[in-house]
Coordinates of C-alpha atoms in Angstrom, one line a residue:
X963 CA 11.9 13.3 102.4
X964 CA 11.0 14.5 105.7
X965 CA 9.1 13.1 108.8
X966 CA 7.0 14.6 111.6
X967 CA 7.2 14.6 115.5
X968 CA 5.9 16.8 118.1
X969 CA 9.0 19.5 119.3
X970 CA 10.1 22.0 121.3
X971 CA 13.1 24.2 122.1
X972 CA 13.5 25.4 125.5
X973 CA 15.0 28.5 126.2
X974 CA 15.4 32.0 128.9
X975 CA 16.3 35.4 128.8
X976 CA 19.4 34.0 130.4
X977 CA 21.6 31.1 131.9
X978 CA 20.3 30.3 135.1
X979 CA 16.6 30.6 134.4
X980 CA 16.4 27.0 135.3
X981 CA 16.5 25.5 132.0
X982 CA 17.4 22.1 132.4
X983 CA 16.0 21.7 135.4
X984 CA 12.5 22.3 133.4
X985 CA 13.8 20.3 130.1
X986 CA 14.5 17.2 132.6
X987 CA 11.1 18.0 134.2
X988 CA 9.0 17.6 130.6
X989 CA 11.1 15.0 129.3
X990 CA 10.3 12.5 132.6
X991 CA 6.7 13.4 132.6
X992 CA 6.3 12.5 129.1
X993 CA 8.8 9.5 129.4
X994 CA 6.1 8.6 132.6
X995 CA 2.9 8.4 129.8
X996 CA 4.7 6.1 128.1
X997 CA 6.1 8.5 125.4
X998 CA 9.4 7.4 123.9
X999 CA 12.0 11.1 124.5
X1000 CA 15.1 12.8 122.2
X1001 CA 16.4 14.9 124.3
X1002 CA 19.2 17.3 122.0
X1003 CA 21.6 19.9 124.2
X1004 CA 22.2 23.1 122.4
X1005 CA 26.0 23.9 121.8
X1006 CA 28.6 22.2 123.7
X1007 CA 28.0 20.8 127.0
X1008 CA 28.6 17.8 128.8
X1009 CA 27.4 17.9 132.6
X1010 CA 23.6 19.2 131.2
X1011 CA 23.0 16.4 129.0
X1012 CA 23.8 13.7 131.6
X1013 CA 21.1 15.2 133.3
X1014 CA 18.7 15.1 130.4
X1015 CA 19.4 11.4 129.8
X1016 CA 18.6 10.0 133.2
X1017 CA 15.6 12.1 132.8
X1018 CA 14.5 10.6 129.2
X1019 CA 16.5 7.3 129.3
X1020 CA 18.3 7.8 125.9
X1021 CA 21.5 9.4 124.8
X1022 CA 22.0 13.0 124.7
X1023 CA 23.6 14.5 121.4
X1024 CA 24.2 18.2 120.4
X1025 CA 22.8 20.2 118.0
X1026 CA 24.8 23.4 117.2
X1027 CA 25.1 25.3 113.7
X1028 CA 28.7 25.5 113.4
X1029 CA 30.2 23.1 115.8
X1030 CA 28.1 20.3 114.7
X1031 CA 27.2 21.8 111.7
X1032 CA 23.7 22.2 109.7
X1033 CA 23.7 18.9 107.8
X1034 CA 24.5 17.1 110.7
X1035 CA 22.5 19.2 113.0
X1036 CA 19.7 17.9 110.6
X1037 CA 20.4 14.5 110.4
X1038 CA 20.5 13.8 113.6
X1039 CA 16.9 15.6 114.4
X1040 CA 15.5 13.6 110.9
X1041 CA 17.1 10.2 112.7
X1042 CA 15.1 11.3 116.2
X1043 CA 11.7 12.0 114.5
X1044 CA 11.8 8.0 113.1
X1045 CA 11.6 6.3 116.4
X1046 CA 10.6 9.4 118.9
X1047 CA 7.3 10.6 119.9
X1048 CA 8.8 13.8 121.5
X1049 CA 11.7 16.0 120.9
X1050 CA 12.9 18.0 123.2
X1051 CA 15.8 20.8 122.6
X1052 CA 17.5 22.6 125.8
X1053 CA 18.6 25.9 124.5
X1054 CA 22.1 27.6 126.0
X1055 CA 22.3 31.0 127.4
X1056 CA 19.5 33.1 126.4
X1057 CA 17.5 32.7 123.5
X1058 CA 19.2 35.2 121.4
X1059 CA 23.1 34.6 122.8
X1060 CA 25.9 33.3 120.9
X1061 CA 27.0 33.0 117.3
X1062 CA 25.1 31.0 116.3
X1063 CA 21.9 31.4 119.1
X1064 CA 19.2 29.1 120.0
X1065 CA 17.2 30.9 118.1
X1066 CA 18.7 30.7 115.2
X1067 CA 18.9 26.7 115.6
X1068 CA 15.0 26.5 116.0
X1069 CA 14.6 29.7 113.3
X1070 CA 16.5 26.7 110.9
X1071 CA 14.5 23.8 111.8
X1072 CA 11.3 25.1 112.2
X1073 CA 11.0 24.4 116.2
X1074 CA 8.8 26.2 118.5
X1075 CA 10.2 28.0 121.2
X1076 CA 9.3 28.3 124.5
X1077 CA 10.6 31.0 126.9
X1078 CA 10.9 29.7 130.5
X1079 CA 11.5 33.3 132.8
X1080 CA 12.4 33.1 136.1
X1081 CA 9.8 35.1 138.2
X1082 CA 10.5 34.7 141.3
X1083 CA 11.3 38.5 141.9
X1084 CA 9.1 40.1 139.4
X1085 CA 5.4 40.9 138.6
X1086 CA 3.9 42.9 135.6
X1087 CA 7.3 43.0 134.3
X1088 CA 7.1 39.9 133.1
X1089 CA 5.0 40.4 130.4
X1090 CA 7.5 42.9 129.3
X1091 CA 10.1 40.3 129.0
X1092 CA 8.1 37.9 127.6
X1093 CA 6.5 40.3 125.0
X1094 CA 10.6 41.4 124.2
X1095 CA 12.2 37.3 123.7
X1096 CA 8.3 36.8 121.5
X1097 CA 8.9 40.1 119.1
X1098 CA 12.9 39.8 118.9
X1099 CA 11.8 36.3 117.8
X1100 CA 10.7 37.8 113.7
X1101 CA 10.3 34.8 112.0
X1102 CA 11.0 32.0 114.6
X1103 CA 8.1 30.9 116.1
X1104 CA 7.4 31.3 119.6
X1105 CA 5.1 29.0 121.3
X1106 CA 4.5 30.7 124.6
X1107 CA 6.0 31.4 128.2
X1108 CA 6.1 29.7 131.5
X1109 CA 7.0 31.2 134.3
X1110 CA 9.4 29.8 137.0
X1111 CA 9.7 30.0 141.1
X1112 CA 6.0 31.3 141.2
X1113 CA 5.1 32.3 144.7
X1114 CA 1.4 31.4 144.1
X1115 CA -2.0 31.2 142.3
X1116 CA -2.1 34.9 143.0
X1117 CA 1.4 35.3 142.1
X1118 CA 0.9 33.7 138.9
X1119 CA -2.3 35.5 138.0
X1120 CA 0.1 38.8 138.2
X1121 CA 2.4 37.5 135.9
X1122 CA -0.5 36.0 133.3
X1123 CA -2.2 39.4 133.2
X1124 CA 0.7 41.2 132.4
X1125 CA 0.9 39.1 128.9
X1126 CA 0.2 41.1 125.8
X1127 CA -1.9 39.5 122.9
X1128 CA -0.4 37.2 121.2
X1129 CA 2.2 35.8 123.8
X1130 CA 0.3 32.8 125.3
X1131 CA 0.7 32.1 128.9
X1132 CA 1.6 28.3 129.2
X1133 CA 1.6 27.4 133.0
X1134 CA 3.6 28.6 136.1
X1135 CA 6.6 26.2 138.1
X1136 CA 6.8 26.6 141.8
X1137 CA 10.3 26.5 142.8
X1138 CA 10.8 23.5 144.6
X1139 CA 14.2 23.6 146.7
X1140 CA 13.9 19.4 146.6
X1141 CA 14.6 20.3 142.5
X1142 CA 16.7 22.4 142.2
X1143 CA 20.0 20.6 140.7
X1144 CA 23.2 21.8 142.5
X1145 CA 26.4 23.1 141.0
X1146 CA 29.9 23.9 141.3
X1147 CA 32.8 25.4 139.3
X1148 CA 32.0 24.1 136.0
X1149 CA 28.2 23.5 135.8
X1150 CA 26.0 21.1 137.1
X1151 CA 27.5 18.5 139.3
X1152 CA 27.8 15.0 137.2
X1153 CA 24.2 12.8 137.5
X1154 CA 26.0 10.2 138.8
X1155 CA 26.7 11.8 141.8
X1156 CA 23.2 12.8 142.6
X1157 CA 22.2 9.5 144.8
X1158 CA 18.5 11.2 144.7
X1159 CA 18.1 12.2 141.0
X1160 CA 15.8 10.2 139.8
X1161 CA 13.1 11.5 143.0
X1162 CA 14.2 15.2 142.1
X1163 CA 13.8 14.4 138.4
X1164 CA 10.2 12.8 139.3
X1165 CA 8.9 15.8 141.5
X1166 CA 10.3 18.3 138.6
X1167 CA 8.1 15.9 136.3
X1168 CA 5.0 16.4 139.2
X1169 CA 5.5 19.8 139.1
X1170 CA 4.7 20.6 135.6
X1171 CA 1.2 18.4 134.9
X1172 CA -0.9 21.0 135.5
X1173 CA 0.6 23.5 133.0
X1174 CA 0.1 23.5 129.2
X1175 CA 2.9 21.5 128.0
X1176 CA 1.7 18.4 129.8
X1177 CA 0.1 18.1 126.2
X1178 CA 2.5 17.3 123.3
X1179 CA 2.9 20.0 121.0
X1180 CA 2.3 20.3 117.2
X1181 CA 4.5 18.6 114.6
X1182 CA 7.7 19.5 112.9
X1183 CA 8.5 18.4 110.1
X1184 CA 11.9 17.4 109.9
X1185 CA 14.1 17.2 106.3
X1186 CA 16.4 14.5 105.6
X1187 CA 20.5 15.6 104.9
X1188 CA 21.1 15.9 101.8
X1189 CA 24.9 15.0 102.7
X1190 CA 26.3 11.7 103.0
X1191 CA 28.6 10.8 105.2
X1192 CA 31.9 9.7 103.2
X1193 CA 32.8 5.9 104.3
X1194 CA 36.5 6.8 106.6
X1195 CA 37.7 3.4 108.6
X1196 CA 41.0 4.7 108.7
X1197 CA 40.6 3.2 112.1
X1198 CA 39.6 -0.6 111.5
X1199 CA 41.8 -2.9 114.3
X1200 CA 42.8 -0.1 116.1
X1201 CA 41.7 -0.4 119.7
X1202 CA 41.1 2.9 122.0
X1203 CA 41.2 2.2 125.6
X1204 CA 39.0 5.4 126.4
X1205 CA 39.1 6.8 130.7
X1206 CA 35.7 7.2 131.9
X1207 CA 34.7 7.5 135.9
X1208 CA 34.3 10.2 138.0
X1209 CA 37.6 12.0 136.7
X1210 CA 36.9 11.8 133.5
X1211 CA 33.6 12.0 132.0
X1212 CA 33.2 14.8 129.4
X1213 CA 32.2 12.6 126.2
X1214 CA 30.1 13.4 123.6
X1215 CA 27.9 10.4 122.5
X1216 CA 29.2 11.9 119.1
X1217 CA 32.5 11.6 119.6
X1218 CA 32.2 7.6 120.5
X1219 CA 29.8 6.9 117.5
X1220 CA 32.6 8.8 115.4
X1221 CA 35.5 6.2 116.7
X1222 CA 33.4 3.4 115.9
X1223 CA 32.9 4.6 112.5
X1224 CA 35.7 4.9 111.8
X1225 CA 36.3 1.2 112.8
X1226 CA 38.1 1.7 116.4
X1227 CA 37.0 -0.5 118.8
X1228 CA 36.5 1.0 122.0
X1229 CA 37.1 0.0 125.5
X1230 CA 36.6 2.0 128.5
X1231 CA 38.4 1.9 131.9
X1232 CA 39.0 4.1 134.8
X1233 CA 42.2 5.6 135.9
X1234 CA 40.7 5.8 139.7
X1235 CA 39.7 2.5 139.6
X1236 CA 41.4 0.3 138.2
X1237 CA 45.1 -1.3 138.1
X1238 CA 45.0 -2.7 135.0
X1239 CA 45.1 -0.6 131.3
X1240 CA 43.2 -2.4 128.8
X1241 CA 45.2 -4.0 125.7
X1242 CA 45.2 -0.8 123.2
X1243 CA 46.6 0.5 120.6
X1244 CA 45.7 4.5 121.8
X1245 CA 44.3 6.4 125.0
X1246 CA 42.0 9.2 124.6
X1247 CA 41.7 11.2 127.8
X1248 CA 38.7 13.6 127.8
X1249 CA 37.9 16.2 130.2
X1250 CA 36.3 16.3 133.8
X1251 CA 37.3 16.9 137.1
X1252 CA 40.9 15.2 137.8
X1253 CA 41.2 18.5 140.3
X1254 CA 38.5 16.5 142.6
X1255 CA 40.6 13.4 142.6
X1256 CA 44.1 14.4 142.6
X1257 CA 45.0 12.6 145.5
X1258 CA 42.9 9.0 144.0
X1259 CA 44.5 8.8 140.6
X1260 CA 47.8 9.2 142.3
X1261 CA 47.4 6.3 144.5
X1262 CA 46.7 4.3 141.8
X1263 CA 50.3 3.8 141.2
X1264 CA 49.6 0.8 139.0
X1265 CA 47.5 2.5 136.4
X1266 CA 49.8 5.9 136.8
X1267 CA 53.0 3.6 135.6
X1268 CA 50.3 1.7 132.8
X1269 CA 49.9 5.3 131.1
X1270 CA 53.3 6.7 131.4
X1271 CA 54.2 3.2 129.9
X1272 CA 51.7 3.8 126.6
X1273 CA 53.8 7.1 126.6
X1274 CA 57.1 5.9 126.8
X1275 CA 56.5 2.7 124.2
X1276 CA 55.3 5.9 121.7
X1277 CA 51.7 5.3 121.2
X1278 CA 49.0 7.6 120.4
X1279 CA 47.6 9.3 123.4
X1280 CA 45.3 11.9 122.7
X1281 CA 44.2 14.1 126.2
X1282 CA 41.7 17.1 126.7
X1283 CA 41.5 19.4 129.6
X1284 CA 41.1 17.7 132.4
X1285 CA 42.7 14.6 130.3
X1286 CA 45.2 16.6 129.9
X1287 CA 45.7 18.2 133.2
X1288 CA 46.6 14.1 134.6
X1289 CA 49.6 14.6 132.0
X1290 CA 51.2 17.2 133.7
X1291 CA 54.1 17.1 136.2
X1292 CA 52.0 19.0 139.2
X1293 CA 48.5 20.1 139.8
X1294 CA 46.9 22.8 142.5
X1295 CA 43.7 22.7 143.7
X1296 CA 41.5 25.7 144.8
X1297 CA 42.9 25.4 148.5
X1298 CA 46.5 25.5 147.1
X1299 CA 46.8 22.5 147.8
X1300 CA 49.8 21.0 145.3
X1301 CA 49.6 17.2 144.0
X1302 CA 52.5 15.7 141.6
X1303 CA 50.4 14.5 138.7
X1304 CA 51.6 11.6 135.9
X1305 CA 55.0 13.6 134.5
X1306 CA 54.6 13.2 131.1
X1307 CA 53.8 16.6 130.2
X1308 CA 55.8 19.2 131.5
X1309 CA 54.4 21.6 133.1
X1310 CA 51.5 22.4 136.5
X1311 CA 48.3 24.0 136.2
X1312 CA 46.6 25.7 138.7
X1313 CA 42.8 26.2 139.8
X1314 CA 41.1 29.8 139.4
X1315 CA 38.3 31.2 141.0
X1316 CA 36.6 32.6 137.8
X1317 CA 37.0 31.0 134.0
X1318 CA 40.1 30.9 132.1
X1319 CA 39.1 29.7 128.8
X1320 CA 35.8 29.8 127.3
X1321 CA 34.6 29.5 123.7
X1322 CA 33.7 27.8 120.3
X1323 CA 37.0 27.1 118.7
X1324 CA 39.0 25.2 115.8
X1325 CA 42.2 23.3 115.7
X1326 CA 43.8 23.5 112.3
X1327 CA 45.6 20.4 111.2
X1328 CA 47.3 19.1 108.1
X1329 CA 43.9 17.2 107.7
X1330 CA 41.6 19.8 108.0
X1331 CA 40.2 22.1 111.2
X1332 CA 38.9 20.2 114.0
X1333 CA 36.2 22.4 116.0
X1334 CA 35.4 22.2 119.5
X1335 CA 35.1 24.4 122.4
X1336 CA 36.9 25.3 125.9
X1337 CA 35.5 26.1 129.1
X1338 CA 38.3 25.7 132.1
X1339 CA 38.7 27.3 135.7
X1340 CA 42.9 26.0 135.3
X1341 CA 45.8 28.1 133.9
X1342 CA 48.6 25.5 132.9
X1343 CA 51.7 26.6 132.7
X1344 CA 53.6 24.4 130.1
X1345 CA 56.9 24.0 129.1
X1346 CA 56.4 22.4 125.7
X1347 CA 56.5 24.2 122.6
X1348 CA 52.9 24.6 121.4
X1349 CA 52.7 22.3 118.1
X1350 CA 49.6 25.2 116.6
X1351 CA 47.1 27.0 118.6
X1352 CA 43.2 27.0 118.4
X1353 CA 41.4 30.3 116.5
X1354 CA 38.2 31.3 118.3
X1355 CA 35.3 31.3 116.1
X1356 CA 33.7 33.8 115.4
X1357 CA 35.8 36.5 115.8
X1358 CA 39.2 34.9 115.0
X1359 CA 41.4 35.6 118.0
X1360 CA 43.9 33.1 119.3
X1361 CA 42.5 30.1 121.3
X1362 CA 44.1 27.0 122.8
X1363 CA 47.1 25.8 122.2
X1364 CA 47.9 22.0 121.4
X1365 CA 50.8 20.2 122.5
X1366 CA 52.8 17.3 121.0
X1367 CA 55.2 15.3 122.3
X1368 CA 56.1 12.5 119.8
X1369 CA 52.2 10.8 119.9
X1370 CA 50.9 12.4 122.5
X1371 CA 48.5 14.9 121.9
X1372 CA 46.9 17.7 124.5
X1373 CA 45.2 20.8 124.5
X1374 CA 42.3 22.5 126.8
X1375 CA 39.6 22.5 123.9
X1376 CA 37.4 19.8 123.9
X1377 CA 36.8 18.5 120.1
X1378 CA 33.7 17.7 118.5
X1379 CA 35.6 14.5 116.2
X1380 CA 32.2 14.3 113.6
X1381 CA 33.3 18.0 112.6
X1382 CA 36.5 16.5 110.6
X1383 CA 36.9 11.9 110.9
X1384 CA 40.1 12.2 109.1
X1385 CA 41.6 14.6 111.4
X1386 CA 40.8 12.5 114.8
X1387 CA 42.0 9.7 112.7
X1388 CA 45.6 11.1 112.4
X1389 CA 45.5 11.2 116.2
X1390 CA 44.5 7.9 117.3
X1391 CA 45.8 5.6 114.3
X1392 CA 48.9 3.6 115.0
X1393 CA 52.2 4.0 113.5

């Protein structure tokens, strides 16, 4: 079976091109005509997508060839096209980076890609570019350009003349300062902090009606899976009180329709916030910024004693990077300055200027590998015995290690739990 919708891949000759920026710009226009939006992140990302759903208004899920994996990659893209009038796919790096690329997602799926090329600094070399990411392309197919930061109408002419035959010229962006989505050490800051978002996201939306893509694009057709999920509720009555504020905010839609598949019910609190733990049966911890809030969480004195009791009493507690980074006895931030953290992981980690850890990875487990990635500006220094240690795909080498202590579970990497139910299972399922 298969089913049709109007798509698109986004992509650059790089990261920084302005990528998501653009994505959020197409999906608000189109949300603005009325047009219901899927917006799907390529490869692993959290900060991006919250961007791309305040821009849509719908969940955020990513599409990646071996992380997610093809079947599910085409599931979820066959489950979009039934209730979606656009898909949108934001591409990671450059088109052609990474094992697997974005090109080789939309070469699989059939989606049109189009190049956005920053050309604020250039002229006739544009076309050179564009005519390069078009013919490295072979048998993906390449809807067009549009180029970014334009200086002008005579600016842009430049840049349209320059295109050979063949590689259509789709519209020139402006750069607009009142856009452009700021940053810090791990990506994009968090869209929740971004008190002016939705006016940035509507004058990013404003300054693309003019170009070509204001017009949906032809239809994919998208297959069905042919593989069915196997029925897992290896979790049913188990309750996972799951952090989730400021701190701790790196969650993959994915990884929450996973738990409830597997028949967990979730409930969600904030270690900042408030002083009282939900009634649970596990805690999972995922990554964000504890480094930001060192000085918070540790106030919270009430909630600090809640989580070190869930440790003590031996219940599953499964923490990732920044989760994990609230375990440990101490914590530096990128002043130096030193903050005693939660003690129940022994060890301190410390922030770095430049990245640590980066990379697709898998965990194996007596259930089966568990993939994910890391991406982390901390080096931890822990003084647990590493329980196994993460293999970098594709090459192999060594990756993360993960820590046990009796149910507590840790590690940098962030998982992707769809890649193996059984395995996150095993983790969160009481004794």
């Amino acid at each position: 079976m298969s089913r049709d919708c109007p798509a698109l891949l986004v992509s650059a000759p790089a990261s920084g091109q302005g990528k998501t920026t653009f994505c959020a710009a197409l999906a608000r226009y189109h949300r603005r005509q009325g047009r219901r939006v899927c917006v799907f992140k390529t490869g692993p990302d959290f900060l991006d997508p919250m961007i791309l759903e305040r821009a849509s208004g719908a969940p955020v899920y990513q599409l990646d060839l071996w992380m997610v994996g093809e079947a599910d990659c085409r599931r979820l893209l066959y489950e979009a096209a039934a209730d979606s009038d656009l898909i949108l796919i934001e591409g990671v790096m450059g088109l052609y980076d990474g094992v697997p690329s974005s090109a080789d997602l939309a070469r699989t799926f059939g989606v049109p890609i189009v190049a956005l090329i920053d050309a604020g600094a250039m002229a006739q070399t544009f076309g050179a570019v564009a005519q390069g990411l078009a013919s490295y392309a072979r048998d993906a197919a390449f809807a067009g350009v549009i180029a970014n930061g334009v200086g002008g109408t005579g600016h842009t002419d430049l840049l349209r003349t320059s295109l050979p035959d063949g590689v259509p010229f789709l519209g020139s962006v402006p750069r607009l300062d009142q856009v452009v989505l700021p940053s810090r050490h791990l990506g994009l800051v968090q869209a929740t902090e971004l008190i002016d978002l939705d006016e940035r996201l509507d004058a990013a939306a404003d300054s693309i009606a003019h170009t070509a893509l204001r017009e949906l694009p032809v239809a994919v057709s998208f297959q069905s899976s042919e593989v069915q999920a196997t029925a897992n509720t290896a979790l049913q009555g188990c309750t996972i009180a799951v952090a989730r504020d400021a701190a701790f905010s790196f969650i993959y839609e994915a990884n929450l329709d996973c738990l409830e598949d597997l028949g967990a019910q979730l409930v969600f609190f904030s270690p900042l916030e408030d002083t009282v733990l939900p009634a649970c049966d596990a805690i999972w911890l995922p990554g964000g910024y504890p480094e930001l809030h060192m000085e918070r969480l540790m106030a919270n004195e009430a909630m600090c004693e809640a989580v070190r009791q869930h440790v003590t009493d031996n219940k599953p507690l499964f923490a990732e990077c920044g989760g994990m980074l609230y375990l440990l006895d101490e914590l530096v931030d990128a002043e130096g300055c030193r903050q005693p953290m939660l003690g129940v992981l022994p060890g301190e980690a410390v922030l770095e200027p430049n990245l640590v850890g980066i990379g697709l990875q898998r965990i194996p487990l007596p259930d089966g590998d568990l993939r994910g990635h890391s991406f982390h500006h901390t080096r931890a220094d822990i003084r647990v015995p590493s329980a196994t240690r993460a293999i970098h795909y594709p090459d192999g080498r060594p990756g993360e290690c993960v820590y046990h202590r009796g149910r507590l579970s840790a590690s940098y990497l962030h998982a992707y739990f769809a890649s193996n139910p059984a395995a996150v299972a095993t983790l969160f399922a009481p004794e």
